PDB file of C-alpha atoms in Angstrom:
ATOM      1  CA  MET A1489     129.932 172.941 -16.109  1.00 79.00           C
ATOM      2  CA  SER A1490     129.817 170.588 -13.208  1.00 82.00           C
ATOM      3  CA  PHE A1491     130.791 167.514 -15.294  1.00 85.00           C
ATOM      4  CA  VAL A1492     133.721 169.560 -16.885  1.00 88.00           C
ATOM      5  CA  TRP A1493     134.804 170.497 -13.329  1.00 89.00           C
ATOM      6  CA  ASP A1494     134.745 167.046 -12.002  1.00 88.00           C
ATOM      7  CA  GLU A1495     136.488 165.514 -15.098  1.00 91.00           C
ATOM      8  CA  SER A1496     139.190 168.208 -14.966  1.00 92.00           C
ATOM      9  CA  VAL A1497     139.878 167.461 -11.216  1.00 90.00           C
ATOM     10  CA  GLU A1498     139.984 163.811 -11.947  1.00 92.00           C
ATOM     11  CA  GLN A1499     142.319 164.135 -14.910  1.00 94.00           C
ATOM     12  CA  THR A1500     144.610 166.549 -12.908  1.00 93.00           C
ATOM     13  CA  ARG A1501     144.814 164.193  -9.914  1.00 93.00           C
ATOM     14  CA  GLN A1502     145.930 161.353 -12.277  1.00 94.00           C
ATOM     15  CA  MET A1503     148.571 163.590 -13.939  1.00 94.00           C
ATOM     16  CA  ILE A1504     149.907 164.821 -10.666  1.00 93.00           C
ATOM     17  CA  ASP A1505     150.095 161.225  -9.379  1.00 93.00           C
ATOM     18  CA  ILE A1506     152.230 160.263 -12.255  1.00 93.00           C
ATOM     19  CA  TRP A1507     154.502 163.373 -11.874  1.00 93.00           C
ATOM     20  CA  ALA A1508     154.873 162.845  -8.033  1.00 92.00           C
ATOM     21  CA  SER A1509     155.669 158.882  -8.503  1.00 91.00           C
ATOM     22  CA  PRO A1510     158.976 158.068  -6.966  1.00 90.00           C
ATOM     23  CA  ASP A1511     159.663 155.839 -10.124  1.00 88.00           C
ATOM     24  CA  LEU A1512     159.630 158.846 -12.375  1.00 87.00           C
ATOM     25  CA  ASP A1513     163.006 160.448 -13.116  1.00 87.00           C
ATOM     26  CA  LYS A1514     161.677 163.504 -14.711  1.00 87.00           C
ATOM     27  CA  ILE A1515     158.355 164.827 -16.496  1.00 88.00           C
ATOM     28  CA  SER A1516     158.840 163.928 -20.149  1.00 87.00           C
ATOM     29  CA  SER A1517     157.031 167.066 -21.311  1.00 91.00           C
ATOM     30  CA  VAL A1518     154.677 169.356 -19.524  1.00 93.00           C
ATOM     31  CA  ALA A1519     153.288 170.581 -22.840  1.00 92.00           C
ATOM     32  CA  LYS A1520     152.372 167.040 -23.953  1.00 93.00           C
ATOM     33  CA  ASP A1521     150.761 166.131 -20.629  1.00 94.00           C
ATOM     34  CA  THR A1522     148.646 169.207 -20.517  1.00 94.00           C
ATOM     35  CA  ARG A1523     147.522 168.513 -24.098  1.00 93.00           C
ATOM     36  CA  THR A1524     146.551 164.902 -23.023  1.00 93.00           C
ATOM     37  CA  LEU A1525     144.589 166.398 -20.107  1.00 94.00           C
ATOM     38  CA  SER A1526     142.893 168.962 -22.333  1.00 93.00           C
ATOM     39  CA  LEU A1527     142.026 166.190 -24.891  1.00 92.00           C
ATOM     40  CA  ASN A1528     140.723 163.839 -22.277  1.00 93.00           C
ATOM     41  CA  VAL A1529     138.396 166.436 -20.893  1.00 92.00           C
ATOM     42  CA  LEU A1530     137.089 167.498 -24.206  1.00 90.00           C
ATOM     43  CA  ALA A1531     136.606 163.879 -25.354  1.00 87.00           C
ATOM     44  CA  ALA A1532     134.803 163.104 -22.089  1.00 88.00           C
ATOM     45  CA  ILE A1533     132.375 165.983 -22.687  1.00 84.00           C
ATOM     46  CA  GLY A1534     131.541 164.486 -26.087  1.00 78.00           C
ATOM     47  CA  PHE A1535     131.154 160.917 -25.258  1.00 73.00           C
ATOM     48  CA  ARG A1536     130.467 161.255 -21.545  1.00 76.00           C
ATOM     49  CA  LYS A1537     132.995 158.810 -20.487  1.00 76.00           C
ATOM     50  CA  SER A1538     136.248 159.237 -18.580  1.00 83.00           C
ATOM     51  CA  TYR A1539     139.600 158.146 -20.060  1.00 86.00           C
ATOM     52  CA  PRO A1540     142.613 157.032 -17.999  1.00 90.00           C
ATOM     53  CA  PHE A1541     145.468 159.698 -18.187  1.00 91.00           C
ATOM     54  CA  ARG A1542     148.618 158.550 -19.744  1.00 86.00           C
ATOM     55  CA  SER A1543     151.776 160.687 -19.541  1.00 80.00           C
ATOM     56  CA  GLY A1544     153.632 161.827 -22.562  1.00 69.00           C
ATOM     57  CA  ASN A1545     151.231 160.961 -25.419  1.00 50.00           C
ATOM     58  CA  GLY A1546     147.605 160.578 -25.541  1.00 46.00           C
ATOM     59  CA  ASN A1547     147.999 157.938 -28.250  1.00 46.00           C
ATOM     60  CA  SER A1548     150.271 155.692 -26.186  1.00 44.00           C
ATOM     61  CA  HIS A1549     147.504 153.057 -25.734  1.00 47.00           C
ATOM     62  CA  ARG A1550     144.835 151.814 -28.116  1.00 49.00           C
ATOM     63  CA  GLU A1551     142.243 150.016 -26.142  1.00 53.00           C
ATOM     64  CA  GLN A1552     139.386 148.795 -28.391  1.00 54.00           C
ATOM     65  CA  SER A1553     136.199 150.575 -27.440  1.00 58.00           C
ATOM     66  CA  ASP A1554     133.963 153.191 -29.019  1.00 58.00           C
ATOM     67  CA  SER A1555     134.792 155.876 -26.519  1.00 57.00           C
ATOM     68  CA  VAL A1556     138.540 155.484 -26.966  1.00 62.00           C
ATOM     69  CA  SER A1557     138.412 155.386 -30.667  1.00 83.00           C
ATOM     70  CA  TYR A1558     136.434 158.706 -30.443  1.00 85.00           C
ATOM     71  CA  ARG A1559     139.127 160.155 -28.310  1.00 86.00           C
ATOM     72  CA  ASP A1560     141.942 158.956 -30.750  1.00 88.00           C
ATOM     73  CA  ALA A1561     139.964 160.192 -33.808  1.00 90.00           C
ATOM     74  CA  LEU A1562     139.400 163.561 -32.203  1.00 89.00           C
ATOM     75  CA  GLN A1563     143.091 163.805 -31.436  1.00 89.00           C
ATOM     76  CA  THR A1564     144.246 163.036 -34.975  1.00 91.00           C
ATOM     77  CA  VAL A1565     141.715 165.407 -36.500  1.00 91.00           C
ATOM     78  CA  LEU A1566     142.646 168.204 -34.042  1.00 90.00           C
ATOM     79  CA  ASP A1567     146.417 167.662 -34.699  1.00 90.00           C
ATOM     80  CA  ASN A1568     145.953 167.846 -38.538  1.00 91.00           C
ATOM     81  CA  ALA A1569     143.026 170.296 -38.670  1.00 89.00           C
ATOM     82  CA  ILE A1570     144.739 172.776 -41.005  1.00 89.00           C
ATOM     83  CA  LEU A1571     145.513 169.943 -43.511  1.00 91.00           C
ATOM     84  CA  LEU A1572     141.866 168.814 -43.343  1.00 89.00           C
ATOM     85  CA  MET A1573     140.636 172.357 -44.031  1.00 88.00           C
ATOM     86  CA  ILE A1574     142.816 172.745 -47.248  1.00 90.00           C
ATOM     87  CA  MET A1575     142.850 169.133 -48.578  1.00 89.00           C
ATOM     88  CA  PRO A1576     139.687 167.388 -49.791  1.00 86.00           C
ATOM     89  CA  ARG A1577     139.243 164.141 -47.837  1.00 85.00           C
ATOM     90  CA  ARG A1578     138.784 162.139 -51.148  1.00 87.00           C
ATOM     91  CA  LEU A1579     142.316 163.045 -51.972  1.00 90.00           C
ATOM     92  CA  LEU A1580     143.651 162.132 -48.621  1.00 90.00           C
ATOM     93  CA  SER A1581     142.148 158.665 -48.955  1.00 88.00           C
ATOM     94  CA  LEU A1582     143.554 157.879 -52.527  1.00 89.00           C
ATOM     95  CA  SER A1583     145.468 154.576 -52.631  1.00 88.00           C
ATOM     96  CA  PHE A1584     148.772 156.293 -53.652  1.00 90.00           C
ATOM     97  CA  ALA A1585     148.449 158.973 -50.960  1.00 89.00           C
ATOM     98  CA  PRO A1586     151.026 158.748 -48.057  1.00 92.00           C
ATOM     99  CA  GLU A1587     150.000 156.452 -45.240  1.00 92.00           C
ATOM    100  CA  SER A1588     149.736 159.460 -42.866  1.00 91.00           C
ATOM    101  CA  TRP A1589     147.181 161.079 -45.117  1.00 91.00           C
ATOM    102  CA  GLN A1590     145.085 157.854 -45.283  1.00 91.00           C
ATOM    103  CA  GLN A1591     145.195 157.576 -41.639  1.00 91.00           C
ATOM    104  CA  LEU A1592     144.010 161.283 -41.265  1.00 92.00           C
ATOM    105  CA  ALA A1593     141.158 160.474 -43.734  1.00 91.00           C
ATOM    106  CA  LYS A1594     139.939 157.484 -41.690  1.00 91.00           C
ATOM    107  CA  ALA A1595     140.152 159.422 -38.455  1.00 91.00           C
ATOM    108  CA  ALA A1596     138.067 162.184 -39.876  1.00 91.00           C
ATOM    109  CA  THR A1597     135.552 159.572 -41.136  1.00 91.00           C
ATOM    110  CA  ASP A1598     135.508 157.894 -37.792  1.00 91.00           C
ATOM    111  CA  PHE A1599     135.012 161.120 -35.908  1.00 90.00           C
ATOM    112  CA  LYS A1600     132.073 162.021 -38.225  1.00 90.00           C
ATOM    113  CA  GLN A1601     130.586 158.569 -37.683  1.00 90.00           C
ATOM    114  CA  HIS A1602     130.784 158.912 -33.922  1.00 89.00           C
ATOM    115  CA  MET A1603     129.069 162.395 -34.038  1.00 89.00           C
ATOM    116  CA  VAL A1604     126.369 160.959 -36.241  1.00 92.00           C
ATOM    117  CA  ARG A1605     125.758 158.097 -33.819  1.00 90.00           C
ATOM    118  CA  MET A1606     125.710 160.345 -30.771  1.00 89.00           C
ATOM    119  CA  LEU A1607     123.343 162.733 -32.556  1.00 91.00           C
ATOM    120  CA  ASP A1608     120.915 159.845 -33.319  1.00 92.00           C
ATOM    121  CA  GLU A1609     121.028 158.640 -29.764  1.00 90.00           C
ATOM    122  CA  GLU A1610     120.367 162.036 -28.390  1.00 90.00           C
ATOM    123  CA  VAL A1611     117.545 162.684 -30.816  1.00 90.00           C
ATOM    124  CA  GLN A1612     115.884 159.327 -29.931  1.00 91.00           C
ATOM    125  CA  ALA A1613     116.216 160.189 -26.114  1.00 89.00           C
ATOM    126  CA  LEU A1614     114.651 163.430 -26.722  1.00 87.00           C
ATOM    127  CA  ASN A1615     111.732 162.079 -28.762  1.00 88.00           C
ATOM    128  CA  GLU A1616     111.187 159.525 -25.989  1.00 89.00           C
ATOM    129  CA  GLY A1617     111.147 162.122 -23.295  1.00 88.00           C
ATOM    130  CA  LYS A1618     114.516 160.883 -21.736  1.00 86.00           C
ATOM    131  CA  ALA A1619     117.092 163.108 -20.279  1.00 82.00           C
ATOM    132  CA  GLY A1620     119.942 162.029 -22.603  1.00 81.00           C
ATOM    133  CA  SER A1621     123.597 161.559 -21.767  1.00 80.00           C
ATOM    134  CA  GLY A1622     123.914 165.116 -20.536  1.00 78.00           C
ATOM    135  CA  GLY A1623     127.022 165.610 -22.675  1.00 79.00           C
ATOM    136  CA  LEU A1624     127.628 168.559 -25.136  1.00 83.00           C
ATOM    137  CA  MET A1625     125.564 166.806 -27.820  1.00 87.00           C
ATOM    138  CA  THR A1626     122.455 166.764 -25.520  1.00 86.00           C
ATOM    139  CA  SER A1627     122.392 170.495 -25.385  1.00 85.00           C
ATOM    140  CA  PHE A1628     122.844 170.943 -29.093  1.00 88.00           C
ATOM    141  CA  VAL A1629     120.029 168.592 -29.850  1.00 88.00           C
ATOM    142  CA  ARG A1630     117.761 170.565 -27.717  1.00 85.00           C
ATOM    143  CA  ALA A1631     118.520 173.540 -29.844  1.00 84.00           C
ATOM    144  CA  MET A1632     118.008 171.498 -33.054  1.00 81.00           C
ATOM    145  CA  ASN A1633     115.498 171.898 -35.687  1.00 61.00           C
ATOM    146  CA  LEU A1634     113.317 168.847 -35.181  1.00 59.00           C
ATOM    147  CA  LYS A1635     110.828 168.780 -38.051  1.00 53.00           C
ATOM    148  CA  GLN A1636     107.256 168.928 -36.828  1.00 51.00           C
ATOM    149  CA  GLU A1637     104.146 169.416 -38.943  1.00 49.00           C
ATOM    150  CA  ASP A1638     102.814 173.037 -39.150  1.00 49.00           C
ATOM    151  CA  ALA A1639     105.819 174.179 -37.174  1.00 52.00           C
ATOM    152  CA  PRO A1640     108.058 177.057 -38.412  1.00 54.00           C
ATOM    153  CA  SER A1641     111.663 175.971 -39.323  1.00 57.00           C
ATOM    154  CA  LYS A1642     114.058 177.230 -36.739  1.00 70.00           C
ATOM    155  CA  GLY A1643     116.878 175.918 -34.606  1.00 79.00           C
ATOM    156  CA  LEU A1644     120.189 174.285 -35.448  1.00 84.00           C
ATOM    157  CA  THR A1645     120.702 172.057 -38.439  1.00 87.00           C
ATOM    158  CA  THR A1646     122.680 168.913 -38.257  1.00 88.00           C
ATOM    159  CA  ASP A1647     125.629 170.394 -40.116  1.00 89.00           C
ATOM    160  CA  GLU A1648     125.607 173.568 -37.718  1.00 90.00           C
ATOM    161  CA  ILE A1649     125.601 171.083 -34.787  1.00 90.00           C
ATOM    162  CA  PHE A1650     128.699 169.111 -36.196  1.00 90.00           C
ATOM    163  CA  GLY A1651     130.415 172.395 -36.971  1.00 90.00           C
ATOM    164  CA  ASN A1652     129.924 173.751 -33.532  1.00 89.00           C
ATOM    165  CA  ILE A1653     131.277 170.660 -31.874  1.00 88.00           C
ATOM    166  CA  PHE A1654     134.412 170.801 -34.028  1.00 88.00           C
ATOM    167  CA  VAL A1655     135.075 174.455 -33.363  1.00 89.00           C
ATOM    168  CA  ILE A1656     134.625 174.024 -29.645  1.00 88.00           C
ATOM    169  CA  ASN A1657     137.053 171.136 -29.744  1.00 88.00           C
ATOM    170  CA  PHE A1658     139.510 172.906 -32.067  1.00 88.00           C
ATOM    171  CA  ALA A1659     139.413 176.173 -30.167  1.00 88.00           C
ATOM    172  CA  GLY A1660     139.508 174.703 -26.807  1.00 88.00           C
ATOM    173  CA  HIS A1661     142.235 172.058 -27.156  1.00 89.00           C
ATOM    174  CA  ASP A1662     145.565 173.856 -27.710  1.00 88.00           C
ATOM    175  CA  THR A1663     144.347 177.135 -25.954  1.00 90.00           C
ATOM    176  CA  THR A1664     143.573 175.235 -22.786  1.00 91.00           C
ATOM    177  CA  ALA A1665     146.709 173.058 -22.912  1.00 92.00           C
ATOM    178  CA  ASN A1666     148.963 175.993 -23.571  1.00 92.00           C
ATOM    179  CA  THR A1667     147.443 178.065 -20.824  1.00 91.00           C
ATOM    180  CA  LEU A1668     147.899 175.223 -18.308  1.00 92.00           C
ATOM    181  CA  SER A1669     151.465 174.568 -19.502  1.00 93.00           C
ATOM    182  CA  PHE A1670     152.612 178.162 -19.178  1.00 91.00           C
ATOM    183  CA  GLY A1671     150.755 178.499 -15.897  1.00 90.00           C
ATOM    184  CA  LEU A1672     152.413 175.608 -14.334  1.00 91.00           C
ATOM    185  CA  LEU A1673     155.911 176.603 -15.548  1.00 91.00           C
ATOM    186  CA  LEU A1674     155.484 180.238 -14.274  1.00 90.00           C
ATOM    187  CA  LEU A1675     154.293 178.884 -10.921  1.00 91.00           C
ATOM    188  CA  ALA A1676     157.401 176.705 -10.807  1.00 91.00           C
ATOM    189  CA  ALA A1677     159.505 179.829 -11.716  1.00 91.00           C
ATOM    190  CA  TYR A1678     157.910 181.969  -8.860  1.00 91.00           C
ATOM    191  CA  PRO A1679     157.625 179.644  -5.699  1.00 93.00           C
ATOM    192  CA  GLU A1680     156.306 182.404  -3.630  1.00 92.00           C
ATOM    193  CA  VAL A1681     153.192 182.721  -5.890  1.00 91.00           C
ATOM    194  CA  GLN A1682     152.853 178.950  -6.040  1.00 93.00           C
ATOM    195  CA  ASP A1683     152.823 178.884  -2.193  1.00 94.00           C
ATOM    196  CA  TRP A1684     150.174 181.619  -2.185  1.00 93.00           C
ATOM    197  CA  VAL A1685     147.963 179.668  -4.586  1.00 93.00           C
ATOM    198  CA  ALA A1686     148.544 176.279  -2.826  1.00 93.00           C
ATOM    199  CA  GLU A1687     147.394 177.725   0.331  1.00 93.00           C
ATOM    200  CA  GLU A1688     144.094 178.463  -1.107  1.00 93.00           C
ATOM    201  CA  LEU A1689     143.727 175.047  -2.706  1.00 90.00           C
ATOM    202  CA  LEU A1690     144.659 173.137   0.476  1.00 89.00           C
ATOM    203  CA  LEU A1691     141.975 175.109   2.307  1.00 88.00           C
ATOM    204  CA  LEU A1692     139.304 174.201  -0.235  1.00 86.00           C
ATOM    205  CA  THR A1693     140.423 170.622  -0.402  1.00 77.00           C
ATOM    206  CA  ASN A1694     138.875 170.051   2.903  1.00 75.00           C
ATOM    207  CA  THR A1695     135.752 171.918   2.027  1.00 76.00           C
ATOM    208  CA  LYS A1696     132.788 169.868   0.797  1.00 77.00           C
ATOM    209  CA  GLY A1697     130.930 171.276  -2.207  1.00 78.00           C
ATOM    210  CA  GLN A1698     130.399 171.146  -5.918  1.00 83.00           C
ATOM    211  CA  TYR A1699     131.537 173.191  -8.871  1.00 86.00           C
ATOM    212  CA  ALA A1700     128.936 176.103  -8.173  1.00 87.00           C
ATOM    213  CA  ASP A1701     130.070 176.294  -4.523  1.00 88.00           C
ATOM    214  CA  LEU A1702     133.791 176.008  -4.944  1.00 88.00           C
ATOM    215  CA  PHE A1703     134.781 177.879  -8.261  1.00 89.00           C
ATOM    216  CA  PRO A1704     133.681 181.379  -6.924  1.00 90.00           C
ATOM    217  CA  LYS A1705     136.038 180.820  -4.001  1.00 91.00           C
ATOM    218  CA  LEU A1706     139.085 180.354  -6.164  1.00 91.00           C
ATOM    219  CA  ASN A1707     140.110 184.006  -6.051  1.00 92.00           C
ATOM    220  CA  ARG A1708     143.863 183.433  -6.044  1.00 92.00           C
ATOM    221  CA  CYS A1709     143.854 180.780  -8.859  1.00 90.00           C
ATOM    222  CA  ARG A1710     141.728 183.014 -10.961  1.00 89.00           C
ATOM    223  CA  ALA A1711     143.901 186.095 -10.309  1.00 88.00           C
ATOM    224  CA  VAL A1712     146.873 184.186 -11.334  1.00 86.00           C
ATOM    225  CA  MET A1713     145.516 182.821 -14.629  1.00 81.00           C
ATOM    226  CA  VAL A1714     144.261 186.322 -15.814  1.00 79.00           C
ATOM    227  CA  CYS A1715     147.731 187.975 -15.047  1.00 69.00           C
ATOM    228  CA  PRO A1716     150.430 186.650 -17.412  1.00 58.00           C
ATOM    229  CA  PHE A1717     153.174 188.444 -15.392  1.00 55.00           C
ATOM    230  CA  PHE A1718     151.455 187.797 -12.081  1.00 57.00           C
ATOM    231  CA  PRO A1719     154.483 188.511  -9.798  1.00 57.00           C
ATOM    232  CA  ASN A1720     154.240 192.067 -11.006  1.00 61.00           C
ATOM    233  CA  ARG A1721     150.482 192.282 -11.240  1.00 58.00           C
ATOM    234  CA  ILE A1722     149.246 190.607  -8.173  1.00 58.00           C
ATOM    235  CA  SER A1723     149.512 191.966  -4.640  1.00 60.00           C
ATOM    236  CA  PHE A1724     149.386 188.784  -2.558  1.00 59.00           C
ATOM    237  CA  LYS A1725     149.754 187.972   1.123  1.00 65.00           C
ATOM    238  CA  HIS A1726     149.330 184.725   2.965  1.00 63.00           C
ATOM    239  CA  SER A1727     146.370 184.075   5.388  1.00 64.00           C
ATOM    240  CA  SER A1728     147.254 184.511   8.900  1.00 51.00           C
TER     241      SER A1728
END
């Protein structure tokens, strides 16, 4: 959770810097930018590596590295998850299939290969008594069924680990992005609530501490996010 917190803060700061740039005429799309933010955080959790925020489209740059290809493959898979669920991958990769289908099949294959490699690295680290990367895969490997002589079979299988990682990404991407998008637009529509939340954030900006110390103090922020019609649900007043 601490890593998710730090990565979310960093991605948000990069997004706000772009939005506040004097060279920017207007924000191209709040929804696309929050999707990029959500994707970057999810990908960082998986690969334990930060990605530079790019406004407008998470695919706007194609740097050649394993971590970036993982992020791009993840985005393609998430954006086309329904098609992947109903269409066998072998049909997507047929020579006469549309190019977009073939690209999706390649992204799905690349995503699986990245997960297999991360799994192998984490299993090796665990067997050698090392801490591992500390990412999401590390936690799943510790719950894995590592075969040992005369030991009962229990724990997660490889397929269960891959399935859980996909579900976490699939369930967390659009839901997080849409929540952030609507939350930001509602704050813009109700400036009095925005000022009320900003007062709390400005106070905590000058407070040293980590996730475990700061998150419980975000009472106003959490109140706003659980009240979809917050001007009518929240009784707020500014600090004296």
